[in-house]
Short mmCIF file of C-alpha atoms in Angstrom, two decimals:
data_model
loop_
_atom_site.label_atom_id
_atom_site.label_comp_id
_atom_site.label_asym_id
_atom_site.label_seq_id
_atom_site.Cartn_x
_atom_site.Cartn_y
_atom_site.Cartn_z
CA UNK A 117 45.47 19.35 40.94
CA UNK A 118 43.62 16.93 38.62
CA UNK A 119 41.00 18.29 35.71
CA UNK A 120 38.28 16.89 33.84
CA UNK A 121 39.09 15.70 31.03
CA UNK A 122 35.83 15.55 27.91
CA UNK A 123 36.76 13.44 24.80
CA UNK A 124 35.88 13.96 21.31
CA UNK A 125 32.07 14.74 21.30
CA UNK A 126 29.84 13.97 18.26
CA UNK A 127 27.11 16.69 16.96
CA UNK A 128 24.54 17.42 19.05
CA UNK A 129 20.75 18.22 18.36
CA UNK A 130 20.75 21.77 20.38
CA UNK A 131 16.56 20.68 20.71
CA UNK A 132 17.76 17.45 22.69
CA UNK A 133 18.49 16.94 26.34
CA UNK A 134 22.54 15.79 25.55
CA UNK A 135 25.38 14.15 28.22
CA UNK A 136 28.45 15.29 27.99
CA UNK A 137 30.62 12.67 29.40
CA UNK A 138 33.97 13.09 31.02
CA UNK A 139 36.51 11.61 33.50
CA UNK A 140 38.41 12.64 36.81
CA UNK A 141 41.06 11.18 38.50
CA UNK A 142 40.89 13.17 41.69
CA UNK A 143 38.59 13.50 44.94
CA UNK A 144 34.74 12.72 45.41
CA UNK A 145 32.83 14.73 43.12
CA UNK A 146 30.25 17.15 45.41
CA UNK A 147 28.96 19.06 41.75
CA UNK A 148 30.00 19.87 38.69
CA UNK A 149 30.19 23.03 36.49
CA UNK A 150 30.05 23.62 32.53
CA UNK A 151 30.44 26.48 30.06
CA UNK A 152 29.78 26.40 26.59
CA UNK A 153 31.37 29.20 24.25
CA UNK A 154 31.27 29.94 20.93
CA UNK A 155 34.07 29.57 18.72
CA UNK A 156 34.47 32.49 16.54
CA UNK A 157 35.24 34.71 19.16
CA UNK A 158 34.74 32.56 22.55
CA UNK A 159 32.54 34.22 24.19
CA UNK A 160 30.44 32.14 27.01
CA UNK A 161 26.66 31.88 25.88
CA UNK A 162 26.01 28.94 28.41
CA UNK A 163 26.90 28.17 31.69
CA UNK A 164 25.24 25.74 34.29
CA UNK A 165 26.10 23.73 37.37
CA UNK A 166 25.17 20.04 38.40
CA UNK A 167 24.76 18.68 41.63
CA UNK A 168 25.59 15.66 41.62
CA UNK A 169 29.12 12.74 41.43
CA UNK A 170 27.78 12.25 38.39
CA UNK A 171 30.61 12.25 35.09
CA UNK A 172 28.03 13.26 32.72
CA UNK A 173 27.03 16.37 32.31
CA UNK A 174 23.26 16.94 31.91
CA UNK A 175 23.01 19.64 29.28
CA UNK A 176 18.85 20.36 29.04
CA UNK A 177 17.70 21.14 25.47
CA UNK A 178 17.36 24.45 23.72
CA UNK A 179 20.41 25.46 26.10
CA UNK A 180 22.48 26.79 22.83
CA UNK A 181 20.67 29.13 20.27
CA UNK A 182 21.93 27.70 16.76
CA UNK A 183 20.48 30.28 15.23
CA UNK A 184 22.49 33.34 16.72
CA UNK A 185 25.69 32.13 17.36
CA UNK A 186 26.28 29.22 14.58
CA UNK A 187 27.00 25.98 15.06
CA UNK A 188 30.31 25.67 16.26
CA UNK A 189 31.43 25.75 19.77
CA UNK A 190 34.47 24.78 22.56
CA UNK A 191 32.78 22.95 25.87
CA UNK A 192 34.82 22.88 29.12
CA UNK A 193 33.76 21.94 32.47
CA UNK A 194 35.73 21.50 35.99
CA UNK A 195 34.37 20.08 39.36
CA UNK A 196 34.00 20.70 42.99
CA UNK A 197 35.45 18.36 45.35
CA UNK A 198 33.50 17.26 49.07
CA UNK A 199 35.66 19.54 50.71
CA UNK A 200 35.10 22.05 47.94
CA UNK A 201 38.15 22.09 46.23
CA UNK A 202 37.81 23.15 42.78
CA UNK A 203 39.88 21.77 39.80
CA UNK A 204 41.03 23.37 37.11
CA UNK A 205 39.04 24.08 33.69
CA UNK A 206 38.98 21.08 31.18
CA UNK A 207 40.90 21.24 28.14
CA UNK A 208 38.42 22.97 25.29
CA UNK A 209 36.84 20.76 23.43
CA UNK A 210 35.16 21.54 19.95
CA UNK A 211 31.06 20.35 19.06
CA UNK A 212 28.64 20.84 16.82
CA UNK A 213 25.36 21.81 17.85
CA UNK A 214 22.58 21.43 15.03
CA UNK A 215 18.89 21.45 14.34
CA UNK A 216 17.68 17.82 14.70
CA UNK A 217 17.40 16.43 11.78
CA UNK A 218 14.37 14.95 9.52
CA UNK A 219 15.03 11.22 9.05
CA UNK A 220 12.13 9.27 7.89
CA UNK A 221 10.71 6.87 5.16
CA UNK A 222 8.84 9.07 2.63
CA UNK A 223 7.17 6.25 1.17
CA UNK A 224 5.96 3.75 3.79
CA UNK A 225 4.31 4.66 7.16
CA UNK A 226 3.02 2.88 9.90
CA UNK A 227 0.55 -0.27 9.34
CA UNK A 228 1.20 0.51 5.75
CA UNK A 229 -0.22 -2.67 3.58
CA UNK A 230 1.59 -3.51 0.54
CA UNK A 231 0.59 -5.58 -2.05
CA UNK A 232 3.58 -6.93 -3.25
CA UNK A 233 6.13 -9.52 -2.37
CA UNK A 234 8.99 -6.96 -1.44
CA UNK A 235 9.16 -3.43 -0.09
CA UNK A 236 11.78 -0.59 -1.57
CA UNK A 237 12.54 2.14 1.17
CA UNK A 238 12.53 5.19 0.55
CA UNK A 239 14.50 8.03 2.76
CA UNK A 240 13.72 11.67 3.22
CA UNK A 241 16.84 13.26 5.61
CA UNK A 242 17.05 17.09 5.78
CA UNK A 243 18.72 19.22 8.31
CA UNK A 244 18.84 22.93 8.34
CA UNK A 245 22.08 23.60 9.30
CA UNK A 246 23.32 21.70 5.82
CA UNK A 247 24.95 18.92 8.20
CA UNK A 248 25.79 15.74 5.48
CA UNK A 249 24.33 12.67 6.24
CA UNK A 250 27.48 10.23 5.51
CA UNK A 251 26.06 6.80 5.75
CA UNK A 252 23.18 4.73 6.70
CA UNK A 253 21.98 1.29 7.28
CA UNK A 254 18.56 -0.28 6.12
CA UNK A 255 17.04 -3.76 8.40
CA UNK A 256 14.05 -5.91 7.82
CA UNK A 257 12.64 -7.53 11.29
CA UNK A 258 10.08 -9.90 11.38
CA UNK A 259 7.01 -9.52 13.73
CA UNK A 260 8.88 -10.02 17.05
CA UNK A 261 11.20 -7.39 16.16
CA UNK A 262 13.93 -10.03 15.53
CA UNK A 263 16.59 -8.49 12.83
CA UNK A 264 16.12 -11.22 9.36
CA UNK A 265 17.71 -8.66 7.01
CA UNK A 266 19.85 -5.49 6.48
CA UNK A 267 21.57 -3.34 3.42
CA UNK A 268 25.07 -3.18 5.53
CA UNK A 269 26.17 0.43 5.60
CA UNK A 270 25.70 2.16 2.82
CA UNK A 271 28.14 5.20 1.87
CA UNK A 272 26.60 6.09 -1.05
CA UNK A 273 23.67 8.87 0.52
CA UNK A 274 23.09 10.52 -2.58
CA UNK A 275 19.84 8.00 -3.79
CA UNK A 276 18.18 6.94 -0.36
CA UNK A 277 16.55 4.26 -1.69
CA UNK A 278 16.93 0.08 -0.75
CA UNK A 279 14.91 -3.05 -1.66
CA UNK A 280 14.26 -6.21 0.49
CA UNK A 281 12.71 -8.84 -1.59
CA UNK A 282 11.28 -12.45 -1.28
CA UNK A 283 8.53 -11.74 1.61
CA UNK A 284 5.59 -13.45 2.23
CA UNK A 285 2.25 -12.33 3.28
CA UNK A 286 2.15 -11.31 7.38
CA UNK A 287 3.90 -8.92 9.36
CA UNK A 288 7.12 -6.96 9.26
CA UNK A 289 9.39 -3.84 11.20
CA UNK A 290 11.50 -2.10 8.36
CA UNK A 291 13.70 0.87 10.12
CA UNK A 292 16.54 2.95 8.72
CA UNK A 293 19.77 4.06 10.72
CA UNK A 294 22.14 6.89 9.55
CA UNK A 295 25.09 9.17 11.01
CA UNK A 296 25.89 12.20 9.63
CA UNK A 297 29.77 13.79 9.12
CA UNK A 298 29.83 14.76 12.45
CA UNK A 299 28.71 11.66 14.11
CA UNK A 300 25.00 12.65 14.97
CA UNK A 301 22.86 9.38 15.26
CA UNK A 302 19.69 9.29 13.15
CA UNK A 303 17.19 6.73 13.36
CA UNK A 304 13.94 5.59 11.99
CA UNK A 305 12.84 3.76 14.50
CA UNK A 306 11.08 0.33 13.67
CA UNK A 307 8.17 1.16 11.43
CA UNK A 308 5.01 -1.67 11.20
CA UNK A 309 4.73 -2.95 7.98
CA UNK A 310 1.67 -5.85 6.52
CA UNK A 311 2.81 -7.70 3.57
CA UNK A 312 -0.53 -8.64 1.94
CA UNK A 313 -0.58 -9.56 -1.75
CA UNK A 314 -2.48 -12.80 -3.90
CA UNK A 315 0.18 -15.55 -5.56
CA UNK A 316 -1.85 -16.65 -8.45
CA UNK A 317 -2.98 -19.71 -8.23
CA UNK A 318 -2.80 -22.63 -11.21
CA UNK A 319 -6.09 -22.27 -12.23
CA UNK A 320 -5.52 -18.87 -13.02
CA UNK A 321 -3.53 -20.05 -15.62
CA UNK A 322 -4.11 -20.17 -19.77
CA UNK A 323 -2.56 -22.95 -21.34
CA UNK A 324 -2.06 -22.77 -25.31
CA UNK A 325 -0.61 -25.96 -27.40
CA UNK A 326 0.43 -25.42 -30.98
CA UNK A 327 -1.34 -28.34 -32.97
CA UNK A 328 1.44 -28.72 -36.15
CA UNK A 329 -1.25 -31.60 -37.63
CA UNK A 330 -4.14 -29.27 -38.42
CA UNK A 331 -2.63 -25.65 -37.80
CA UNK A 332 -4.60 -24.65 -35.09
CA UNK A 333 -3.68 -23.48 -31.47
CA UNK A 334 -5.35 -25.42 -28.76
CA UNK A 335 -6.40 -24.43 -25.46
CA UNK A 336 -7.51 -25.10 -22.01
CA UNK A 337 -7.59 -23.91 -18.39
CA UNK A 338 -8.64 -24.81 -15.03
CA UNK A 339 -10.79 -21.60 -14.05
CA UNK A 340 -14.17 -21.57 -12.99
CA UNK A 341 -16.81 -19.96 -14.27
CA UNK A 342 -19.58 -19.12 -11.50
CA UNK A 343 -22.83 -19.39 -13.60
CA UNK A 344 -26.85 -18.63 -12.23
CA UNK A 345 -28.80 -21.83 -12.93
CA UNK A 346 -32.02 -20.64 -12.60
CA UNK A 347 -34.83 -19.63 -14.72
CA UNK A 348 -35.26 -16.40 -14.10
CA UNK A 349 -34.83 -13.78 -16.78
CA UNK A 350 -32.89 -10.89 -16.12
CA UNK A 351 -32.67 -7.30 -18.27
CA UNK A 352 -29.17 -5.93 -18.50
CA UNK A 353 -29.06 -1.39 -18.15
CA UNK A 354 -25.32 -0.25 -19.64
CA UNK A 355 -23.98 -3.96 -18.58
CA UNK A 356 -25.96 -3.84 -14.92
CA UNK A 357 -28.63 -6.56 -14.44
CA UNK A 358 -32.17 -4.81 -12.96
CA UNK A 359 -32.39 -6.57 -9.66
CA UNK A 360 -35.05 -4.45 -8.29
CA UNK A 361 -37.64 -6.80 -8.28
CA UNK A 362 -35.56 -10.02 -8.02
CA UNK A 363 -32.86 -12.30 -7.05
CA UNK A 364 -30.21 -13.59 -8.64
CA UNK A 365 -28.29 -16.87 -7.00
CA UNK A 366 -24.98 -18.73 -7.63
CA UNK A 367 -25.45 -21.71 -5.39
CA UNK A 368 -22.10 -23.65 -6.84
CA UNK A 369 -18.63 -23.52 -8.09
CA UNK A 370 -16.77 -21.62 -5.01
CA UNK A 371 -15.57 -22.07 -1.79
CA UNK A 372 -16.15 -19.69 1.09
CA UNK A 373 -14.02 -21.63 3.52
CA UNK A 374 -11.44 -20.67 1.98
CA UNK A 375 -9.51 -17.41 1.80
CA UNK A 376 -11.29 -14.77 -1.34
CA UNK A 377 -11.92 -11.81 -2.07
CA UNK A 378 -15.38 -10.44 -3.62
CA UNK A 379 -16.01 -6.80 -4.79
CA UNK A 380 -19.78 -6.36 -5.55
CA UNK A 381 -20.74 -3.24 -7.75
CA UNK A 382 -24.24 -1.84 -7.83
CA UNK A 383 -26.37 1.33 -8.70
CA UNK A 384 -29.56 2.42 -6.97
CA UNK A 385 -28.08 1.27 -3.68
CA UNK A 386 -29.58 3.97 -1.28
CA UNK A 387 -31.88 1.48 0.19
CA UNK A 388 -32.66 0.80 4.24
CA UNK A 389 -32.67 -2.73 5.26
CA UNK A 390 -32.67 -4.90 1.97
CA UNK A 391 -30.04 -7.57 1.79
CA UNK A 392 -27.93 -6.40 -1.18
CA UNK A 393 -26.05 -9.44 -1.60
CA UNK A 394 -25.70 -12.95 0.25
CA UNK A 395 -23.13 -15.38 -0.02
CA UNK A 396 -23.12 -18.91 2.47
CA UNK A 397 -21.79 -22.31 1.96
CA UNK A 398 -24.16 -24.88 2.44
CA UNK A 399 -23.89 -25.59 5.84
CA UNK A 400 -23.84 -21.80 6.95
CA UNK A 401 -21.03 -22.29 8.48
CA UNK A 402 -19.08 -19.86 6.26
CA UNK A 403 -20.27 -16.57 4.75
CA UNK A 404 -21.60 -13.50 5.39
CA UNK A 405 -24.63 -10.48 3.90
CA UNK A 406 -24.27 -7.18 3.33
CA UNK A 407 -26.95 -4.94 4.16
CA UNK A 408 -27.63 -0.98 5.23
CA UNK A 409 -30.06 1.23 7.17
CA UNK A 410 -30.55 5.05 6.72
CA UNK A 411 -30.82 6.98 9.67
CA UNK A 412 -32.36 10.25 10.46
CA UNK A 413 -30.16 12.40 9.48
CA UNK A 414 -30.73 11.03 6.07
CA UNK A 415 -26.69 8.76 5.87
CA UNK A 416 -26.82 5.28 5.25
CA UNK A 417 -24.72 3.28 7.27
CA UNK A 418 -23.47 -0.48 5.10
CA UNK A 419 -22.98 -3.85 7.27
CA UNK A 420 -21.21 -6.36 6.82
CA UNK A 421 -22.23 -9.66 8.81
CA UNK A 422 -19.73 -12.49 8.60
CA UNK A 423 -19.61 -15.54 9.97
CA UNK A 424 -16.28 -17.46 9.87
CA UNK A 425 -16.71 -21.03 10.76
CA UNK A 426 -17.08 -20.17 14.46
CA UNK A 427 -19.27 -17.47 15.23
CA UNK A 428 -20.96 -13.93 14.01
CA UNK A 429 -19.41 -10.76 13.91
CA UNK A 430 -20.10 -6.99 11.86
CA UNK A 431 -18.61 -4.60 10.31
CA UNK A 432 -19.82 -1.35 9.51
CA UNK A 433 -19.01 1.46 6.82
CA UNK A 434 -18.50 4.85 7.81
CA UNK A 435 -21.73 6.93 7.54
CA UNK A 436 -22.40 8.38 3.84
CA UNK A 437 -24.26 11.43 2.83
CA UNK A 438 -27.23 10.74 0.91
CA UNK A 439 -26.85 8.81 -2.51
CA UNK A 440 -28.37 9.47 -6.27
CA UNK A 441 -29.52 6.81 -7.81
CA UNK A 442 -26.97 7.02 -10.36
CA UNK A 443 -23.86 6.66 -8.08
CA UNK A 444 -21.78 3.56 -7.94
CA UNK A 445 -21.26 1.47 -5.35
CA UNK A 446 -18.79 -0.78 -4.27
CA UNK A 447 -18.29 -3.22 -1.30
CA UNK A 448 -14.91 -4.95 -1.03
CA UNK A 449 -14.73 -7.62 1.27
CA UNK A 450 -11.77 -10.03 1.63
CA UNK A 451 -11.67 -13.13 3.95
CA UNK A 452 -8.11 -14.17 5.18
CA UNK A 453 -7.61 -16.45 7.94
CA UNK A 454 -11.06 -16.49 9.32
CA UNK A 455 -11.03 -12.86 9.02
CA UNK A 456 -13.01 -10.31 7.29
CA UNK A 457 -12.23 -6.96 5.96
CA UNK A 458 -15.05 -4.67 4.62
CA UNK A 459 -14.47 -1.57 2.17
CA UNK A 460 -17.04 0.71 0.85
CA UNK A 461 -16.46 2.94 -2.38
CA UNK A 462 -18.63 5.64 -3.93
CA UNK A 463 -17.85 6.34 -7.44
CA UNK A 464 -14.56 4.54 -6.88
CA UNK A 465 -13.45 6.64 -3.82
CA UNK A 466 -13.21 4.57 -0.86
CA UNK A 467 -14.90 6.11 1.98
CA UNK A 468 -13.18 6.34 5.04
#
């Protein structure tokens, strides 16, 4: 009479739900029978029944207890026919049954923003039962998950570390695949990524000529200095200007239309309802105010109202316990795209 027969199996996390597949060349299947012993002394710790025609054998997780018996084991399993004939036991057939392994990036998680144009990956596996990690694969995917970048496999597991370079600013899915010595799969999975970093621009840039005729070095550059052009007097505290009784205004030399970043410091700035700073263009089309209001239970609340060529939107900080008058306070905001972000930091801690 025919048997199964089960071909070589790779590890298995003992945690997992795992198939065992096999074949059979004789009757219609009616169900189908397994038992799992262990191999030092092959003794049956596990043995279940499936009904179904099924050649896969549903094996539900935490069926095998790694942690008494080991990890090595011989799998057999035989089948009952419609008219319930039974066939013979399967040849044995060796596995590994392991913890499941920790496979992740130890350096970049999910909706992680980095400022730079490339991203280095960084690996953490582990796996109780000492089972090697042999090789693994790195890929770069752009925002619709299509594949524009990978390491090939890498046999070399001893530094888990790989670089993709040359990105530009906007989305990204970076995700790691490995297989250990026994042929467990590890993967990743695709992990979000927002490439967000500033390309200095030329007028960011100091020029310096030597002049051979009189010995001097000459210079020049294109940036622009925002200057107040009012009348107004102002009296500077440890390099702060006193703004408690008045305003200061820069009314040229920027553009709010396009993308920028500002990052406003201030002390004193426990204040309800007073417009701490105000930046428009001068059609008010772009721009936006920051402001605050303390509420009863005595934390102050900062907005941010934008407005980014179409219409008005705000953005508040989280609530913050009551302020001295010495503390420092930040507001970051960045426009990109029409959008606004909005950051608030006390004594250079952002809150969050």
């Amino acid at each position: 009479m025919s048997k199964p027969i089960i071909y070589s199996l790779d590890a298995m996390s003992y945690e997992e739900d795992n198939m065992i597949p096999f074949t059979y060349s004789g009757g219609i299947i009616k169900k189908s029978e397994i038992r799992i012993s262990n191999s030092s002394d092959n003794e049956v710790i596990y043995s279940g029944t499936q009904t179904s025609g099924s050649t896969q054998f549903l094996l539900p997780a935490d069926s095998i207890d790694v942690t008494t018996y080991g990890t090595q084991y011989y799998v057999q399993i035989r089948v009952t026919e419609n008219d319930n004939t039974k066939s013979s036991w399967s040849d044995t057939r060796f596995v590994y049954f392991i913890t499941t392994p920790t496979f992740r990036f130890s350096n970049i998680s999910e909706d992680e923003v980095i400022g730079q144009s490339y991203v280095e990956l960084q690996l953490l596996y582990y796996q109780l039962e000492s089972e090697q990690l042999q090789e693994v694969i790195y890929y770069l995917y752009d925002s619709s998950k299509t594949l524009l970048a990978s390491s090939g496999v890498n046999y070399d597991v001893s530094v888990l570390k790989y670089k993709f370079n040359g990105l530009t600013d906007g989305i990204y899915y970076v995700r790691a695949k490995g297989e250990t010595v026994h042929g467990y799969q590890v993967d990743t999975g695709y992990i979000k990524i927002n490439i967000d970093y500033i390309i200095p621009e030329t007028f960011s840039n100091f020029y310096l000529t030597n002049n051979y005729n009189s010995g001097q070095i000459e210079y020049e550059t294109n940036i622009i200095s925002v200057d107040y052009h009012g009348d107004d007097e102002f009296e500077y505290e440890d390099g702060y200007i006193n703004l408690i009784e008045k305003t200061l205004i820069y009314d040229r030399g920027y553009n709010v239309a396009d993308n920028c970043t500002f990052i406003i410091k201030g002390k004193d700035m426990y204040r309800s309802e007073v417009v701490f700073f105000s930046l428009h263009d001068s059609n008010k089309k772009f721009g936006f105010y920051i402001t605050a209001y303390i509420y009863d239970d005595d934390k102050i609340r900062y907005k941010l109202v934008a407005n980014n060529g179409l219409d008005n939107y705000i953005l508040y900080s989280p609530p913050i316990d009551e302020l001295e008058s010495s503390d420092l306070v930040a507001f970051w905001v960045r426009k990109k795209e029409s959008i606004y972000s909005f950051k608030v930091y006390i004594n250079e801690v952002e809150v969050v």
